[in-house]
C-alpha atoms as one frame of an Amber mdcrd trajectory, in Angstrom:
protein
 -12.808 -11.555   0.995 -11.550 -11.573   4.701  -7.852 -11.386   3.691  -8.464
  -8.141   1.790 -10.309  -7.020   4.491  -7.728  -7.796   6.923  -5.182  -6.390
   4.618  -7.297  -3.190   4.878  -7.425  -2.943   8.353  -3.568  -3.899   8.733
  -2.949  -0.943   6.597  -5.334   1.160   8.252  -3.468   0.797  11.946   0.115
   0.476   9.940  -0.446   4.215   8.299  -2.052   5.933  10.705  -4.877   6.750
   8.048  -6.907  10.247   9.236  -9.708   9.664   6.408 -12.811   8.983   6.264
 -13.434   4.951   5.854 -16.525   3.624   5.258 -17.334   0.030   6.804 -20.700
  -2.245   5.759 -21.223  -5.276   8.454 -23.733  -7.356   9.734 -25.557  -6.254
  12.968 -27.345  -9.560  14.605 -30.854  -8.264  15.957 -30.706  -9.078  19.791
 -34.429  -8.788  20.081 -35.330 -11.594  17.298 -33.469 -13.811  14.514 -31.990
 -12.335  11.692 -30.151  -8.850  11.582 -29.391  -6.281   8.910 -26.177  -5.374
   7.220 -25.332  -1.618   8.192 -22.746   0.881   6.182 -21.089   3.643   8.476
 -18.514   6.031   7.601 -16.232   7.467   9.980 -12.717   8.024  11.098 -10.980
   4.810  12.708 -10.030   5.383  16.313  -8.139   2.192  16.568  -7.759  -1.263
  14.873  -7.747  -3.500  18.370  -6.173  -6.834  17.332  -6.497  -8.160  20.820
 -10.430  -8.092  20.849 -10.690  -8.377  17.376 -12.466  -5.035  16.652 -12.778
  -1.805  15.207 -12.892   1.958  17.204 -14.515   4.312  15.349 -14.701   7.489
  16.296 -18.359   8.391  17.098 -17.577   4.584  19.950 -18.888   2.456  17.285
 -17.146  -0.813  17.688 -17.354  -3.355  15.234 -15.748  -7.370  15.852 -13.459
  -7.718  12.436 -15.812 -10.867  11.818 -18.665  -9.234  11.321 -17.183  -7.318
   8.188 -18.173  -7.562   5.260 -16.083  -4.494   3.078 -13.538  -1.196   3.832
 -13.266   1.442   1.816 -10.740   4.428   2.444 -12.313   7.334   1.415  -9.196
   8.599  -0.675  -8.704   4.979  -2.382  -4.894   4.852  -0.832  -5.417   1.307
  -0.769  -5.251  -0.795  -3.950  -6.434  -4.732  -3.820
């Protein structure tokens, strides 16, 4: 599951890809145990490989580990 997703977000930064993607991860709950797993859709500002996270546009930033699917809106990508 985490190399497609890394394959994803590889192609994501390699292509430059203006659509819509729509990420699901886990959010930990700072307040208490536990979390919930959250699904956002938005346009990627930038794929950071140095801190390991995701830019959306809105200033959503998401660590790649927390990840759990990406989906391109237009379905260029094929597993």
């Amino acid at each position: 599951l985490k190399e497609i997703i890394n394959r994803k977000l590889c192609y994501i930064k390699d292509n430059n890809i203006s659509d819509i993607v729509t990420i699901s991860y886990f959010e930990v709950d700072k307040k208490k145990s536990g979390g919930e797993y959250i699904t956002i859709s938005d346009y990627v500002k930038k794929v950071d490989n140095v801190n390991g996270r995701v830019v959306l546009n809105g200033g959503k930033c998401i660590n790649f580990d927390d990840i759990i699917s990406v989906d391109i809106a237009n379905g260029d990508f094929y597993d």
